[in-house]
XYZ file of C-alpha atoms in Angstrom:
319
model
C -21.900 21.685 36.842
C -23.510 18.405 36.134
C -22.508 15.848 38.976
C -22.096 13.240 36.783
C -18.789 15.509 35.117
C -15.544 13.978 35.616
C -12.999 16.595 34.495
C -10.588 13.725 34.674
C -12.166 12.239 31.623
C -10.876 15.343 29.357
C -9.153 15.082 26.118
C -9.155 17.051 23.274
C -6.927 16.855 19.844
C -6.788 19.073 16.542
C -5.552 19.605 13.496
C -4.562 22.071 10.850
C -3.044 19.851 8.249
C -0.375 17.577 7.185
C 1.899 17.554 3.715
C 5.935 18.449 3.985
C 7.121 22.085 4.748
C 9.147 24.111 2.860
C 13.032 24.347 3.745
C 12.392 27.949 3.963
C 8.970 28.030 5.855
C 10.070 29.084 9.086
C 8.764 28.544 12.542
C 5.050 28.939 11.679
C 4.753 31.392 14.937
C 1.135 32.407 13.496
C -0.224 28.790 13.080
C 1.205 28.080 16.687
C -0.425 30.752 18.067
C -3.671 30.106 16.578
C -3.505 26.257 17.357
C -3.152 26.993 21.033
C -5.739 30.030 21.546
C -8.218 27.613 19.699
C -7.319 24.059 21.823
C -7.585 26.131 25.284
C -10.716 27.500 23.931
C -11.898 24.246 23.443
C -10.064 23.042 27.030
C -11.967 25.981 28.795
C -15.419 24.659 27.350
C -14.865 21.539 28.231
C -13.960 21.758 31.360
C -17.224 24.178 32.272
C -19.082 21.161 31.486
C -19.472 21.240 27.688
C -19.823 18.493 25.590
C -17.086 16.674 23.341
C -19.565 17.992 20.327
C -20.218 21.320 21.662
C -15.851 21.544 21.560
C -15.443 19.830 18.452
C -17.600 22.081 16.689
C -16.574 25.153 17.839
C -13.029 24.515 17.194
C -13.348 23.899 14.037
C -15.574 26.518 13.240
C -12.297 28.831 14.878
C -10.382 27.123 12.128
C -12.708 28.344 8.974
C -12.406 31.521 10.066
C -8.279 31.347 10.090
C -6.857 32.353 6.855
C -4.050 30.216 8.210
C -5.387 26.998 7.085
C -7.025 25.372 4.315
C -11.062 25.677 5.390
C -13.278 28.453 5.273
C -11.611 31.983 4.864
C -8.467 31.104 3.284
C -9.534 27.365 1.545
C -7.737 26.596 -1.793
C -9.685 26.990 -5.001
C -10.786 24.658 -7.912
C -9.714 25.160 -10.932
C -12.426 27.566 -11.861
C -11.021 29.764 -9.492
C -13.616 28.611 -6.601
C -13.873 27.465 -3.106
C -15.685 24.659 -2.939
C -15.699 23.720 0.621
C -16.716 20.082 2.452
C -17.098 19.378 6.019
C -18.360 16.402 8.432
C -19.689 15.758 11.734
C -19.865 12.820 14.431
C -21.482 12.210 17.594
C -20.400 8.498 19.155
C -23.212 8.685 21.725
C -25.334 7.162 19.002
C -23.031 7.497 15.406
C -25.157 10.337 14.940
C -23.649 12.138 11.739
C -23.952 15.188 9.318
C -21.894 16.376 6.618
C -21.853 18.448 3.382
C -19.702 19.163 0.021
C -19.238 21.575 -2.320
C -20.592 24.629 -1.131
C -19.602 28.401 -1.510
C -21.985 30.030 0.190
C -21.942 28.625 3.663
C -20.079 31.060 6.329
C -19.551 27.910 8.602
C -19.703 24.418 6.702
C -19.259 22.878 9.941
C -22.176 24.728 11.574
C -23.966 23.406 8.428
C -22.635 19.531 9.242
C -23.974 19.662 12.327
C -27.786 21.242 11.678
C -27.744 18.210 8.929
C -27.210 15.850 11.461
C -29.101 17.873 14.024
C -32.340 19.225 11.940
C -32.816 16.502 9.136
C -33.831 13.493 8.924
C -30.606 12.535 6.214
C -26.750 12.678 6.040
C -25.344 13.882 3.880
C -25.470 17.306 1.360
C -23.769 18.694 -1.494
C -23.954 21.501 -3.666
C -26.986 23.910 -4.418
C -28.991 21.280 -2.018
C -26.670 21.798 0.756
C -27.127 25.511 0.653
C -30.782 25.711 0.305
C -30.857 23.478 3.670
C -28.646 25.974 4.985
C -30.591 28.765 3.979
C -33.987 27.220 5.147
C -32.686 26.237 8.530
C -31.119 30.220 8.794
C -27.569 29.993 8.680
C -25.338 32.723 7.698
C -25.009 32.401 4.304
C -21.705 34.892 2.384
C -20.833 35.260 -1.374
C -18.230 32.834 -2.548
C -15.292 35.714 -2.099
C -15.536 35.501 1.149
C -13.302 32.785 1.270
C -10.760 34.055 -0.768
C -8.057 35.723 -0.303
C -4.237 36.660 -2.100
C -2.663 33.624 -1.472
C -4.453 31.118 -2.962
C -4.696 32.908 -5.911
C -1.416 32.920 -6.078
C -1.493 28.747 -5.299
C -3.720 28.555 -8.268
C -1.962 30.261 -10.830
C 1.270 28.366 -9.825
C -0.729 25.284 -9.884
C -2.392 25.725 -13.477
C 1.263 27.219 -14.856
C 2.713 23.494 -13.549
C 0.124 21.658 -15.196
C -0.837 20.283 -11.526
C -3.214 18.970 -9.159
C -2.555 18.804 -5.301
C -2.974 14.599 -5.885
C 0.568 14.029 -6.958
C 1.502 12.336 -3.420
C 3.752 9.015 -4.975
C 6.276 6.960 -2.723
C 8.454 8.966 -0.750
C 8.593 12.181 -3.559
C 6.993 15.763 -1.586
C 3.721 16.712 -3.963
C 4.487 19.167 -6.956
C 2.782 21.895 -5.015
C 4.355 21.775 -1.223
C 0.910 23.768 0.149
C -1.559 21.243 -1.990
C -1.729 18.901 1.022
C -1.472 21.666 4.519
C -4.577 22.924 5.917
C -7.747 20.481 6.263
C -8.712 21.135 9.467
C -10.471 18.679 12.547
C -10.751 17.683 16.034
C -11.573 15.425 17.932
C -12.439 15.548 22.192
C -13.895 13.363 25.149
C -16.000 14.929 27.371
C -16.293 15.104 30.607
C -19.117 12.380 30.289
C -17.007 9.794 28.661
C -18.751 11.144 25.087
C -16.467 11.335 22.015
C -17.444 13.358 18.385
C -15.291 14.486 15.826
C -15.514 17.157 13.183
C -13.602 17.973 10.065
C -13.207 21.175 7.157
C -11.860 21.438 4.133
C -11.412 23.448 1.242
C -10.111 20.472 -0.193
C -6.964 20.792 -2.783
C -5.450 23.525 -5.361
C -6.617 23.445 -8.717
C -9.251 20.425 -8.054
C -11.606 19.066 -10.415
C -14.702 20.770 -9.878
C -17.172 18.706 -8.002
C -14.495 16.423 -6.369
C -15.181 15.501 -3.242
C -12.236 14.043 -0.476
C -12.429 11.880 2.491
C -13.172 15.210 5.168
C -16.881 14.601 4.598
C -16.944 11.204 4.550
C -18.273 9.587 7.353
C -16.210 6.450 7.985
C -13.186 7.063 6.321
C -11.849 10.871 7.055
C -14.325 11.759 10.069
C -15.694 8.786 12.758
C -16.489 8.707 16.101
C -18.581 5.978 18.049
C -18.520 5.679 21.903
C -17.507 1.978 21.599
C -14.222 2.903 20.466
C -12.958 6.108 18.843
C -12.860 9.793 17.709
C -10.727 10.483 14.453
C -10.334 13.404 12.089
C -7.673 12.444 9.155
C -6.037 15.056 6.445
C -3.696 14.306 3.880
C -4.494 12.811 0.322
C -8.346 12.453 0.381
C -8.911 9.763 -2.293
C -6.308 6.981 0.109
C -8.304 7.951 3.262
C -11.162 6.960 1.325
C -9.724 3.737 0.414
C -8.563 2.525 3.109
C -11.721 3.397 5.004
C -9.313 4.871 7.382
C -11.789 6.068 10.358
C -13.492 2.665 10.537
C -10.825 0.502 10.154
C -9.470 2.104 13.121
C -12.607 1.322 14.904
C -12.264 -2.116 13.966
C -9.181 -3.001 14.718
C -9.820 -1.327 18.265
C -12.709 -3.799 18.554
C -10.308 -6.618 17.928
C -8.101 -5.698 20.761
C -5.517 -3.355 19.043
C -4.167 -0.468 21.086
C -4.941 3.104 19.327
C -1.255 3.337 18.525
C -1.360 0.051 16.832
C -4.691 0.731 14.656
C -3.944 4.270 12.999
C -0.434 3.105 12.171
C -1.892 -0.309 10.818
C -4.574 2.170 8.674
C -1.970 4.670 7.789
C -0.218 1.890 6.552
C -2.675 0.879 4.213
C -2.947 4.966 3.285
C 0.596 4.721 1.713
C -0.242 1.552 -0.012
C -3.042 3.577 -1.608
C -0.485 6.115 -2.707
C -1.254 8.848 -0.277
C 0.278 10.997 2.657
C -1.233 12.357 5.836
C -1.963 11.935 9.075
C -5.118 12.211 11.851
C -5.891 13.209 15.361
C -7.331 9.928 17.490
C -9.113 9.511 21.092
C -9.676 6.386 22.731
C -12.929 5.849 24.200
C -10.230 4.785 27.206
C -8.720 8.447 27.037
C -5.711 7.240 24.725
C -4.721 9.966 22.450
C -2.728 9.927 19.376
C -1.651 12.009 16.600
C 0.496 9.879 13.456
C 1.391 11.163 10.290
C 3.367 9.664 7.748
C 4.156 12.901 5.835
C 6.491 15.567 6.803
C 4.826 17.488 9.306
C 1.387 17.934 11.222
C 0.085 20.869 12.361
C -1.680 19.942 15.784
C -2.437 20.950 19.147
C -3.760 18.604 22.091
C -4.564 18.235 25.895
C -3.994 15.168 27.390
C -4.707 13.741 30.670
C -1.703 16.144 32.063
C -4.296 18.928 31.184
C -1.091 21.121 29.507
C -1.961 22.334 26.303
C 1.113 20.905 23.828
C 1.154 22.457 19.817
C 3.856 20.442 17.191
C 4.254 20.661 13.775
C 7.369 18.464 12.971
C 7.376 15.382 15.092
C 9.375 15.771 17.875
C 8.714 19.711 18.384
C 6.003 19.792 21.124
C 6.013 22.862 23.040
């Protein structure tokens, strides 16, 4: 192990969603589970000496391939009947950043996030673009049905039969389709050098435009992470994040002197003003750790400074 490693320095967060649960839904044993396995894989990697990027990807990357959640194998579909799938990157070391949108035929968007940030000289990819560069730099590339399966077929059709898109978040009232909002997935994680990076997925929401893009690949607003102050990884209503700028305003107001309590409520605040829902998964670049919502529920799983693996979904059901 490097000497330099403090295991003391060790946080990790992440994320499988946020919107409001059916009354029916039950005790989501499955998503539990898989939150859990996936944060103390994360917690073991870590803690070997790994770095807050090494973690961040590979948890998300266990989250694409859950059908559980909405990214990778089991993302919702536009309304062509398509997964069009977006995903983002961050390193704070240096604000280092990759991300990419609308692809199909990417096994691991995230994968393909970082080797953007890691293997190009740009940013940001979308589309046919983003899977040539994924192609050329030899990821594992799948046909678009990989992603699919029963259920959000199922999503779809109810969606089209409603006349709806997953966008209806207004005031207080749930969204016409109670799934549109669950399953973006993200974390976030300090290393054991004091480094912080964040990553995001998404398949985005049910019955989408095609082409529309949300806030998950969006560096700044649903993905940020800079050394000087933060990690985040947000999910909820995409085009609100994007408005209110969410993962730099939190940076900002941390630079002003604001605790990381008081700056992702102050930015989820402005969310709701924008009309949306959600929530996000925060580290301090002083170890705090924080996980908000303002919908319903938020499917997330964290290690604090305790080192004890805690998974909630409703807000005061840590366990």
């Amino acid at each position: 192990m490097n000497p330099t490693h403090n295991p003391k320095l060790i946080r990790f967060a992440l994320h499988g969603g946020a919107g409001d649960l059916p009354a029916d839904a039950g005790p989501q044993t499955a998503q539990r589970a898989a939150l859990r396995d996936i944060t103390e894989e994360a917690a073991r990697l870590l803690r070997d000496g790994g770095s807050a990027l090494d973690a961040v990807t590979l948890a998300v990357e266990r989250l694409e391939q859950c059908p559980l959640f909405n990214a990778g194998i089991g993302a919702v579909l536009n309304r062509d009947g398509q997964p069009e799938l977006d995903a983002a990157i961050a390193r704070g070391e240096d604000r280092g950043c990759g991300a990419v949108a609308g692809v199909s035929r990417v096994a691991s968007p995230i994968r393909l996030a970082r080797a953007v940030m890691e293997q190009t000289p740009h940013v940001f990819f979308a589309g046919a673009g983003a899977e040539r560069i994924a192609e050329a730099l030899g990821l594992a590339m799948v046909a678009p049905e990989h992603f699919v399966i029963p259920l959000r077929l199922e999503q779809l059709a109810s969606a089209k039969a409603s006349g709806s898109i997953a966008l209806d978040h207004v005031d207080d009232a749930p969204p016409r389709d109670p799934d549109a909002a669950f399953g973006t997935v993200g974390a976030v994680a300090r290393d054991g050098y004091g480094h912080l990076a964040a990553a995001t997925s998404t398949g985005g929401l049910t019955n989408k435009l095609p082409g529309r893009i949300g806030d998950s690949a969006v560096f700044g607003a649903g993905t940020f992470a800079d050394d000087a102050s933060c990690a985040v990884s947000c999910t909820g209503t995409g085009e609100s994040f994007i408005r209110a700028l969410f993962g730099h305003a939190v940076h900002g107001q941390l630079l002003a002197g604001r605790s990381l309590a008081e700056a992702c409520e102050a930015a989820l605040a402005d969310v709701r003003r924008y009309q949306g829902v959600g929530g996000c998964i925060a580290i301090g670049r002083d170890g705090a750790l924080v996980t908000p919502f303002n919908a319903g529920v938020l499917y997330r799983a964290w290690f604090d400074e305790t080192g004890i693996v805690k998974v909630a979904i409703r807000r005061d059901d840590a366990s």
